[in-house]
Coordinates of N, CA, C and O in Angstrom, one line a residue:
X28 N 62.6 185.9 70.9 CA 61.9 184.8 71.4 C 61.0 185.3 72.6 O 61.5 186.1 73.3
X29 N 59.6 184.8 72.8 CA 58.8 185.4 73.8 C 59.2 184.7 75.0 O 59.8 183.6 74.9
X30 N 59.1 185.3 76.1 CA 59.5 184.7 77.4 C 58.6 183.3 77.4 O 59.2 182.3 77.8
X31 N 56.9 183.2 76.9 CA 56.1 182.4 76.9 C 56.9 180.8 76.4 O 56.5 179.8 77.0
X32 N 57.7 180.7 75.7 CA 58.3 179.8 74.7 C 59.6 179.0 75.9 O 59.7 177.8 76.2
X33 N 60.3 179.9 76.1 CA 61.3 179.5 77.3 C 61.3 178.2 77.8 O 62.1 177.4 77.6
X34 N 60.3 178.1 78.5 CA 60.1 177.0 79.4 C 59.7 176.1 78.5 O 60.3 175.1 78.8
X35 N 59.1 175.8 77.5 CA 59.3 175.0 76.5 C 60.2 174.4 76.0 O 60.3 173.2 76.0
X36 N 61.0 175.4 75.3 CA 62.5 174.9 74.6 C 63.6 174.6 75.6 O 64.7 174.0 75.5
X37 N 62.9 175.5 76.9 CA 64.2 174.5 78.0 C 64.3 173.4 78.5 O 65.3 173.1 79.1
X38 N 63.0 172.4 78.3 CA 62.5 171.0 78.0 C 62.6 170.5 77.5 O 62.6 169.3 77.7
X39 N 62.8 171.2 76.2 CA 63.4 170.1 74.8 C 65.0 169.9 74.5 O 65.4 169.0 73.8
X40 N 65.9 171.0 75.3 CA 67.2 171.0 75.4 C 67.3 170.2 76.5 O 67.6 169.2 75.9
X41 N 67.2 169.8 77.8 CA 67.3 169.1 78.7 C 67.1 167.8 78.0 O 68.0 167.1 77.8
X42 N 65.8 167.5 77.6 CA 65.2 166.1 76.9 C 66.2 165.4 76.4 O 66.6 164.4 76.9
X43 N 67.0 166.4 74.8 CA 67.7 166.1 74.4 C 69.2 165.4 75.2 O 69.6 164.2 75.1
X44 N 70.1 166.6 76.1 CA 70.5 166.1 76.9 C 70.5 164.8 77.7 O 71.5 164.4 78.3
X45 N 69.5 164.2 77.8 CA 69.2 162.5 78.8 C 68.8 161.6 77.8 O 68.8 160.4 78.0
X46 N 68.5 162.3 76.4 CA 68.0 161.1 75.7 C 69.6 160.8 74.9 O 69.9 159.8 74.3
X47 N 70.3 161.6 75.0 CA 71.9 161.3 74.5 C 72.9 161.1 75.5 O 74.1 161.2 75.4
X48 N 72.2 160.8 76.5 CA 73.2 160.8 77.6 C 74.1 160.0 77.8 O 75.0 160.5 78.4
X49 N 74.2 158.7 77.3 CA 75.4 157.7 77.1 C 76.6 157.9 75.9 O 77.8 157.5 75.8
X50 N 75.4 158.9 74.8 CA 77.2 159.7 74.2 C 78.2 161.1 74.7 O 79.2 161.7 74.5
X51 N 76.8 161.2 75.7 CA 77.3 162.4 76.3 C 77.9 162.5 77.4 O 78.4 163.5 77.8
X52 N 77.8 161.6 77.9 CA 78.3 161.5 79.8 C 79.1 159.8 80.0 O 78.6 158.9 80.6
X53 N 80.2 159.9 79.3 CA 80.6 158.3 79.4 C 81.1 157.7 80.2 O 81.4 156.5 80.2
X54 N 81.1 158.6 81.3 CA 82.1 158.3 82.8 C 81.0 158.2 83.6 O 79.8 158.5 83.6
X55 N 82.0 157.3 84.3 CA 80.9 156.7 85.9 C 82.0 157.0 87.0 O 82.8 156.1 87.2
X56 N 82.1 158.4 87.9 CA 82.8 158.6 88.4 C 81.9 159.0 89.6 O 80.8 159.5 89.6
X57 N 83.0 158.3 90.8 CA 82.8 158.6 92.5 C 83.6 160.0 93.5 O 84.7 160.1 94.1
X58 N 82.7 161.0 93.4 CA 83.8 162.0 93.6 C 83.4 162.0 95.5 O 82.2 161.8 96.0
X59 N 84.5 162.1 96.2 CA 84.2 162.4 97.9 C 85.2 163.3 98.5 O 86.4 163.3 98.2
X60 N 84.6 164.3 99.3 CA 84.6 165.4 100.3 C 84.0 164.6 101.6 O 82.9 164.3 101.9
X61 N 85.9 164.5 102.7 CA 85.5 164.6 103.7 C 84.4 163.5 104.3 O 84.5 162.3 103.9
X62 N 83.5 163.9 105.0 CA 82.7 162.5 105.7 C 81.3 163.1 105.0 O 80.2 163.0 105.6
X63 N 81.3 163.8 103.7 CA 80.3 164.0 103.1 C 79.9 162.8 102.4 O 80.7 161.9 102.1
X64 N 78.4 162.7 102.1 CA 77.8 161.1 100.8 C 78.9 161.0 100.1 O 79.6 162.0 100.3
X65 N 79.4 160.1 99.1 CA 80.1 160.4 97.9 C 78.5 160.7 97.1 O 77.4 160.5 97.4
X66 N 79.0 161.3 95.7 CA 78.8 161.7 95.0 C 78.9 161.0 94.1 O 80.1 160.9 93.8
X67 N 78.3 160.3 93.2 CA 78.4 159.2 91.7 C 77.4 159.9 91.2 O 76.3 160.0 91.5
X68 N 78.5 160.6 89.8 CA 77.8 161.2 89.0 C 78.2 160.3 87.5 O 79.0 159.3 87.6
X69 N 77.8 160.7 86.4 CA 77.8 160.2 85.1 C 78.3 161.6 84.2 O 77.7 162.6 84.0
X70 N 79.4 161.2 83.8 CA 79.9 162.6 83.2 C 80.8 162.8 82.3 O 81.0 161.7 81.9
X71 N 81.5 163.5 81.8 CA 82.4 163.8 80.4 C 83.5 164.8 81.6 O 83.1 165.6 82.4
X72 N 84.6 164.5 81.2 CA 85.4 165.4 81.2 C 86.6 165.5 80.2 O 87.2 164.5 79.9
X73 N 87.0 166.9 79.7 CA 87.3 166.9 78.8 C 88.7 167.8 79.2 O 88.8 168.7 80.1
X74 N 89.8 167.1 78.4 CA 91.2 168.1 78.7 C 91.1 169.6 78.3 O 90.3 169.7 77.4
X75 N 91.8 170.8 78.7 CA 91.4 171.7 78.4 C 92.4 172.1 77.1 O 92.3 173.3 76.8
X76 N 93.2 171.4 76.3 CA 94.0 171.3 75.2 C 92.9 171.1 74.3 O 93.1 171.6 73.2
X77 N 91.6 170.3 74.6 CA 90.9 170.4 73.1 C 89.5 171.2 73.3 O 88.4 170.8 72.9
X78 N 89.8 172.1 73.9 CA 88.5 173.1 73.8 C 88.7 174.2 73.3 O 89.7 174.8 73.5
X79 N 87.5 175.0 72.4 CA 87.3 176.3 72.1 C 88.6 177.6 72.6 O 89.4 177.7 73.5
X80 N 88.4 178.1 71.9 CA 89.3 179.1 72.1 C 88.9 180.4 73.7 O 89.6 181.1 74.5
X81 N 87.7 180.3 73.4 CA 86.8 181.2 74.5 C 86.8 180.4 75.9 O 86.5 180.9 76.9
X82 N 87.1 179.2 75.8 CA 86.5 178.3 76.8 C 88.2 178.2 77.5 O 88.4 178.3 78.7
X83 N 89.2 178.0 76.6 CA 90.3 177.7 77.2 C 90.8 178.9 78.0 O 91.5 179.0 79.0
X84 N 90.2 179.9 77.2 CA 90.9 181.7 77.8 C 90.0 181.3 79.0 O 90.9 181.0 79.8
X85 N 89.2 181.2 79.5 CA 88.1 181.4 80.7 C 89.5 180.3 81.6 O 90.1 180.9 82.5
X86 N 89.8 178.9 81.1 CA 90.4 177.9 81.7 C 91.9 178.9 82.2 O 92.3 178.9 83.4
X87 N 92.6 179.5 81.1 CA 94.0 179.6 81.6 C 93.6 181.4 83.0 O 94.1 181.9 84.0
X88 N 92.4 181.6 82.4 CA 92.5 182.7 83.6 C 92.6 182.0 85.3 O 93.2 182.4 86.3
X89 N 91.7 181.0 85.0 CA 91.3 180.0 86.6 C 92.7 179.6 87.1 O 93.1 179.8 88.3
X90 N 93.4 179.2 86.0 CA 94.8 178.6 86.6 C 95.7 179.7 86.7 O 96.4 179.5 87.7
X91 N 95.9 180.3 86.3 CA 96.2 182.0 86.5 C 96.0 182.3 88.5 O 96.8 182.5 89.4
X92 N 94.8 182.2 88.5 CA 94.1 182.6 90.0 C 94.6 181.6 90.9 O 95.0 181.9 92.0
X93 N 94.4 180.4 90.4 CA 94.5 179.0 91.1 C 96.0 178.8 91.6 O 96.3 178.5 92.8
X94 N 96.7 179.0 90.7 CA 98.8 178.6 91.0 C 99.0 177.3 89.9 O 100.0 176.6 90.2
X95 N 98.4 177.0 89.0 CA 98.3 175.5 88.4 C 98.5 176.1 87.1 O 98.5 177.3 86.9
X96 N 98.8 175.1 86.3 CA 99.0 175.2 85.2 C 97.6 174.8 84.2 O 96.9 173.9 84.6
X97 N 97.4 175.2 83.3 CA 96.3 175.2 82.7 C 96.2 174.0 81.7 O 95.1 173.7 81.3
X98 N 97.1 173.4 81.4 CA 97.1 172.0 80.8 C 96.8 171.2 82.0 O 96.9 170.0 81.9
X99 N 96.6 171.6 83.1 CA 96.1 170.1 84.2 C 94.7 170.4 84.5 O 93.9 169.7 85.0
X100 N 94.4 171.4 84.1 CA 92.8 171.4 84.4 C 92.2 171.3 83.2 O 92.7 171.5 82.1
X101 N 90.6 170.7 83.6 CA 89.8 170.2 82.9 C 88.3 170.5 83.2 O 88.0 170.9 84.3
X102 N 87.4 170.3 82.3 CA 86.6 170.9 82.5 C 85.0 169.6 82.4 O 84.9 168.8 81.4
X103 N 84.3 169.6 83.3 CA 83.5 168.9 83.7 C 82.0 169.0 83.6 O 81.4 170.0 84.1
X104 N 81.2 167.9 82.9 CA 79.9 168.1 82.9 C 79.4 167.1 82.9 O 79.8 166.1 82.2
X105 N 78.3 166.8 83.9 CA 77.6 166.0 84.2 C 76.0 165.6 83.5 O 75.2 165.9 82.6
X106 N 76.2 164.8 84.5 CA 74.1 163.9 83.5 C 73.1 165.0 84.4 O 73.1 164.9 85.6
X107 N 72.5 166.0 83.7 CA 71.6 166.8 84.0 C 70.5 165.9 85.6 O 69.8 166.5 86.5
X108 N 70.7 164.7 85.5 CA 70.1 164.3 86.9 C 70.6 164.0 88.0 O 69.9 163.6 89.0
X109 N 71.9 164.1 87.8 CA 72.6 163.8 88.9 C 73.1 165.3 89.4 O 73.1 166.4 88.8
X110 N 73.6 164.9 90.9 CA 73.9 166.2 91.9 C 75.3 166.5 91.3 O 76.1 165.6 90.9
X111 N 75.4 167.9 91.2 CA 77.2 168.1 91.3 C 77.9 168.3 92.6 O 77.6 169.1 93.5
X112 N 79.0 167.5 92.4 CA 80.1 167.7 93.8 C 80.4 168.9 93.7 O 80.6 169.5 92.7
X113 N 80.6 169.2 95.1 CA 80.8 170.5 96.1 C 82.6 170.5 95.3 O 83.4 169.6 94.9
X114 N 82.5 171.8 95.5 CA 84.0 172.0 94.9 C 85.1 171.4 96.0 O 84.8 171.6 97.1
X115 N 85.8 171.0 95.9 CA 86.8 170.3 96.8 C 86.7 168.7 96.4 O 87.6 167.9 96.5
X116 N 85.5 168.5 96.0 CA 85.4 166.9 96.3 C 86.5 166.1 95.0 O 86.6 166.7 93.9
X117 N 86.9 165.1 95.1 CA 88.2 164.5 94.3 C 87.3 163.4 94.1 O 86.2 163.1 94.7
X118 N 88.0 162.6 93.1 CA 87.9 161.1 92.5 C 89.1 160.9 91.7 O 89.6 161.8 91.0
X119 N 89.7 159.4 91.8 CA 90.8 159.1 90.9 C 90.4 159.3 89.3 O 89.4 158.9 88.8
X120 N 91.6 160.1 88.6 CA 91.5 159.7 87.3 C 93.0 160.1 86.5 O 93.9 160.9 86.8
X121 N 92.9 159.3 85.6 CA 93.7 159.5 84.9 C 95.9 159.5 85.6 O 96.7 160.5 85.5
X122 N 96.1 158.4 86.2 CA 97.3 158.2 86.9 C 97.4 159.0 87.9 O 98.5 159.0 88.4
X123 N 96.2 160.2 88.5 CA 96.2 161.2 89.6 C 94.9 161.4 90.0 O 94.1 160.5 89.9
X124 N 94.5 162.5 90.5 CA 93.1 162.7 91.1 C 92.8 164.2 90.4 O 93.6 165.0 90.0
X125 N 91.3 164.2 90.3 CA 90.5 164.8 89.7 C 89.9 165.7 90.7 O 89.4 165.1 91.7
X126 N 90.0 166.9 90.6 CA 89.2 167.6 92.1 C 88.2 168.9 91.2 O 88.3 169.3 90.0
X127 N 87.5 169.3 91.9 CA 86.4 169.7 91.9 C 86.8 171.6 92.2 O 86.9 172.0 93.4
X128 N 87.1 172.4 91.2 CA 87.2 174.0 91.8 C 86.5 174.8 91.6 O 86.8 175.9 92.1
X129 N 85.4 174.8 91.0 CA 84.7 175.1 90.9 C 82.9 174.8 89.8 O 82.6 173.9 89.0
X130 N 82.2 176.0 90.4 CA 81.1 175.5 88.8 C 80.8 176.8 88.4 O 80.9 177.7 89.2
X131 N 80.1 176.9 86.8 CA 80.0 178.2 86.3 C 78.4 178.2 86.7 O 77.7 177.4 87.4
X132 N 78.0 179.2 86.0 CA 76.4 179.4 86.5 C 75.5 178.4 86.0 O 75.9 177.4 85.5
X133 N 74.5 178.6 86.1 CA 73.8 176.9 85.1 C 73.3 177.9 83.8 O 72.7 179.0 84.0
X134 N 73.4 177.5 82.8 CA 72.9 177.6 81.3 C 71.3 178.1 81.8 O 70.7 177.7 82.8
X135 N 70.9 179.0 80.9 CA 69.5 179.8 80.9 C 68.5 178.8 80.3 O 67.3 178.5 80.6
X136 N 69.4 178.3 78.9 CA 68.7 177.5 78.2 C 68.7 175.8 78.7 O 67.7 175.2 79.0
X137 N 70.0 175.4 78.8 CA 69.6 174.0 79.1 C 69.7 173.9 80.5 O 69.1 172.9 80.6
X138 N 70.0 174.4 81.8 CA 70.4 174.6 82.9 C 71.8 173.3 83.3 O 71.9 172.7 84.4
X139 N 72.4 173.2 82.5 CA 73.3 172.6 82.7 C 74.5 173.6 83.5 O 74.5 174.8 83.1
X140 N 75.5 173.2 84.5 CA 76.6 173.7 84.7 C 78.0 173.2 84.5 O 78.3 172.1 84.8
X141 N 78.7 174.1 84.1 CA 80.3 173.7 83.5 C 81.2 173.6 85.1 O 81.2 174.6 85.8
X142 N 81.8 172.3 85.6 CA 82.5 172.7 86.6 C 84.2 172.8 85.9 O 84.5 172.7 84.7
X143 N 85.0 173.2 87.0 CA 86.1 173.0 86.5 C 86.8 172.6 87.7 O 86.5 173.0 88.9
X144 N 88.3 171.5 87.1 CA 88.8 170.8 87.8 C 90.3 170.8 87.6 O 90.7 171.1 86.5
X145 N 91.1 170.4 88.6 CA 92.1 170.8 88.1 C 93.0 168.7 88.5 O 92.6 168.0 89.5
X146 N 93.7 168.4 87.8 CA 94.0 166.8 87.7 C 95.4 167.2 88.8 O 96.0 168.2 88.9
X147 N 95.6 166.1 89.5 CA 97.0 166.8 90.2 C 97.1 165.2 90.4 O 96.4 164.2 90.7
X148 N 98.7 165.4 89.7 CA 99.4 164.0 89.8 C 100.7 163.9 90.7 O 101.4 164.9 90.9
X149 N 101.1 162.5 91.2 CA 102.2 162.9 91.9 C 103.7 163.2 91.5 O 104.5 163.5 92.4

Protein backbone atom coordinates (compact mmCIF):
# COMPACT_ATOMS: atom_id res chain seq x y z
CA UNK A 1 0.00 0.00 0.00
CA UNK A 2 1.52 3.51 -0.91
CA UNK A 3 2.06 5.77 2.04
CA UNK A 4 -0.20 8.36 -0.29
CA UNK A 5 -3.38 6.05 0.53
CA UNK A 6 -2.83 5.88 4.44
CA UNK A 7 -4.43 8.85 5.43
CA UNK A 8 -7.24 7.94 3.51
CA UNK A 9 -8.07 4.47 4.71
CA UNK A 10 -7.31 5.84 8.17
CA UNK A 11 -10.58 7.95 7.75
CA UNK A 12 -12.57 5.36 6.61
CA UNK A 13 -11.57 2.94 9.55
CA UNK A 14 -12.19 5.71 12.14
CA UNK A 15 -15.61 6.73 10.12
CA UNK A 16 -16.53 3.32 10.40
CA UNK A 17 -15.66 3.18 14.12
CA UNK A 18 -18.36 6.31 15.10
CA UNK A 19 -20.69 5.42 12.57
CA UNK A 20 -21.00 1.95 14.68
CA UNK A 21 -20.45 3.31 17.74
CA UNK A 22 -23.51 2.34 19.66
CA UNK A 23 -22.79 -1.41 18.80
CA UNK A 24 -19.47 -0.76 19.60
CA UNK A 25 -19.09 1.24 22.72
CA UNK A 26 -22.32 0.26 24.91
CA UNK A 27 -21.05 1.57 28.15
CA UNK A 28 -21.48 5.01 29.54
CA UNK A 29 -18.81 4.88 32.14
CA UNK A 30 -17.40 7.74 34.72
CA UNK A 31 -13.78 6.87 35.44
CA UNK A 32 -11.94 9.53 38.34
CA UNK A 33 -8.34 10.01 39.44
CA UNK A 34 -7.85 11.97 42.47
CA UNK A 35 -9.02 15.79 42.11
CA UNK A 36 -8.55 15.22 38.32
CA UNK A 37 -11.95 16.12 35.73
CA UNK A 38 -13.68 12.81 35.71
CA UNK A 39 -13.48 11.29 32.66
CA UNK A 40 -17.00 9.97 30.86
CA UNK A 41 -16.12 7.95 28.24
CA UNK A 42 -18.44 5.56 26.01
CA UNK A 43 -16.88 2.16 25.80
CA UNK A 44 -16.80 -1.79 25.60
CA UNK A 45 -15.10 -3.66 27.96
CA UNK A 46 -14.60 -7.02 27.53
CA UNK A 47 -13.56 -9.95 30.11
CA UNK A 48 -10.29 -11.42 29.26
CA UNK A 49 -11.86 -15.18 29.23
CA UNK A 50 -13.43 -14.30 25.88
CA UNK A 51 -10.59 -12.99 23.92
CA UNK A 52 -8.15 -14.22 21.19
CA UNK A 53 -5.60 -16.31 22.05
CA UNK A 54 -2.72 -13.56 21.26
CA UNK A 55 -4.63 -10.93 23.13
CA UNK A 56 -5.12 -13.14 26.32
CA UNK A 57 -1.14 -14.20 26.26
CA UNK A 58 -0.39 -10.17 26.08
CA UNK A 59 -3.35 -10.18 29.23
CA UNK A 60 -1.88 -13.08 31.49
CA UNK A 61 1.80 -11.53 30.94
CA UNK A 62 0.40 -7.95 32.48
CA UNK A 63 -1.06 -9.91 35.44
CA UNK A 64 2.14 -11.81 35.62
CA UNK A 65 3.93 -8.21 36.11
CA UNK A 66 0.93 -6.65 37.93
CA UNK A 67 0.48 -9.61 41.15
CA UNK A 68 -3.31 -10.13 39.87
CA UNK A 69 -4.74 -12.72 38.37
CA UNK A 70 -5.65 -12.63 34.77
CA UNK A 71 -9.31 -13.59 34.94
CA UNK A 72 -9.87 -10.06 36.83
CA UNK A 73 -8.47 -8.05 34.12
CA UNK A 74 -10.03 -6.74 31.27
CA UNK A 75 -9.50 -5.13 28.45
CA UNK A 76 -10.93 -1.64 27.35
CA UNK A 77 -11.89 0.44 24.34
CA UNK A 78 -13.27 3.42 23.97
CA UNK A 79 -15.43 5.85 21.40
CA UNK A 80 -12.51 7.14 19.18
CA UNK A 81 -13.80 10.87 20.51
CA UNK A 82 -13.60 10.66 23.71
CA UNK A 83 -10.33 11.23 26.06
CA UNK A 84 -8.82 8.05 27.74
CA UNK A 85 -8.36 7.92 31.46
CA UNK A 86 -4.95 8.27 32.79
CA UNK A 87 -4.03 4.92 34.18
CA UNK A 88 -5.03 4.79 37.74
CA UNK A 89 -8.30 6.32 37.24
CA UNK A 90 -11.32 3.72 38.50
CA UNK A 91 -15.17 3.64 38.01
CA UNK A 92 -17.67 1.15 39.55
CA UNK A 93 -18.32 -1.98 37.64
CA UNK A 94 -19.47 -5.06 37.78
CA UNK A 95 -20.00 -5.70 42.04
CA UNK A 96 -16.29 -3.97 42.24
CA UNK A 97 -14.28 -1.25 40.61
CA UNK A 98 -12.78 -1.06 37.25
CA UNK A 99 -9.23 0.68 37.24
CA UNK A 100 -7.29 1.81 34.53
CA UNK A 101 -3.34 0.07 34.11
CA UNK A 102 -2.57 0.83 31.40
CA UNK A 103 -2.89 1.64 27.31
CA UNK A 104 -1.23 -0.06 24.33
CA UNK A 105 0.08 2.14 21.54
CA UNK A 106 -2.71 3.61 19.24
CA UNK A 107 -3.45 1.41 16.03
CA UNK A 108 -1.38 2.81 12.78
CA UNK A 109 -4.51 2.12 10.96
CA UNK A 110 -7.46 3.08 12.99
CA UNK A 111 -5.55 5.03 15.84
CA UNK A 112 -7.61 3.44 18.35
CA UNK A 113 -5.94 2.36 21.77
CA UNK A 114 -6.39 -0.93 23.78
CA UNK A 115 -6.26 -0.09 27.61
CA UNK A 116 -6.08 -2.58 30.09
CA UNK A 117 -7.81 -2.88 33.46
CA UNK A 118 -7.67 -4.90 36.14
CA UNK A 119 -11.65 -5.28 38.16
CA UNK A 120 -10.77 -5.59 41.98
CA UNK A 121 -13.57 -6.72 44.11
CA UNK A 122 -13.96 -6.83 47.78
Amino acid sequence: MSADRLPGLQQLARGALVANADLLYRHALTFTLGSAPPWEVRCSVQDAQKLKPDMLARLQATAAEVGVSYRDLRVLKIHPDDTPPYPGATTPWDDGTLEVLDWSQPSDFTGQRVGTCVLRRP
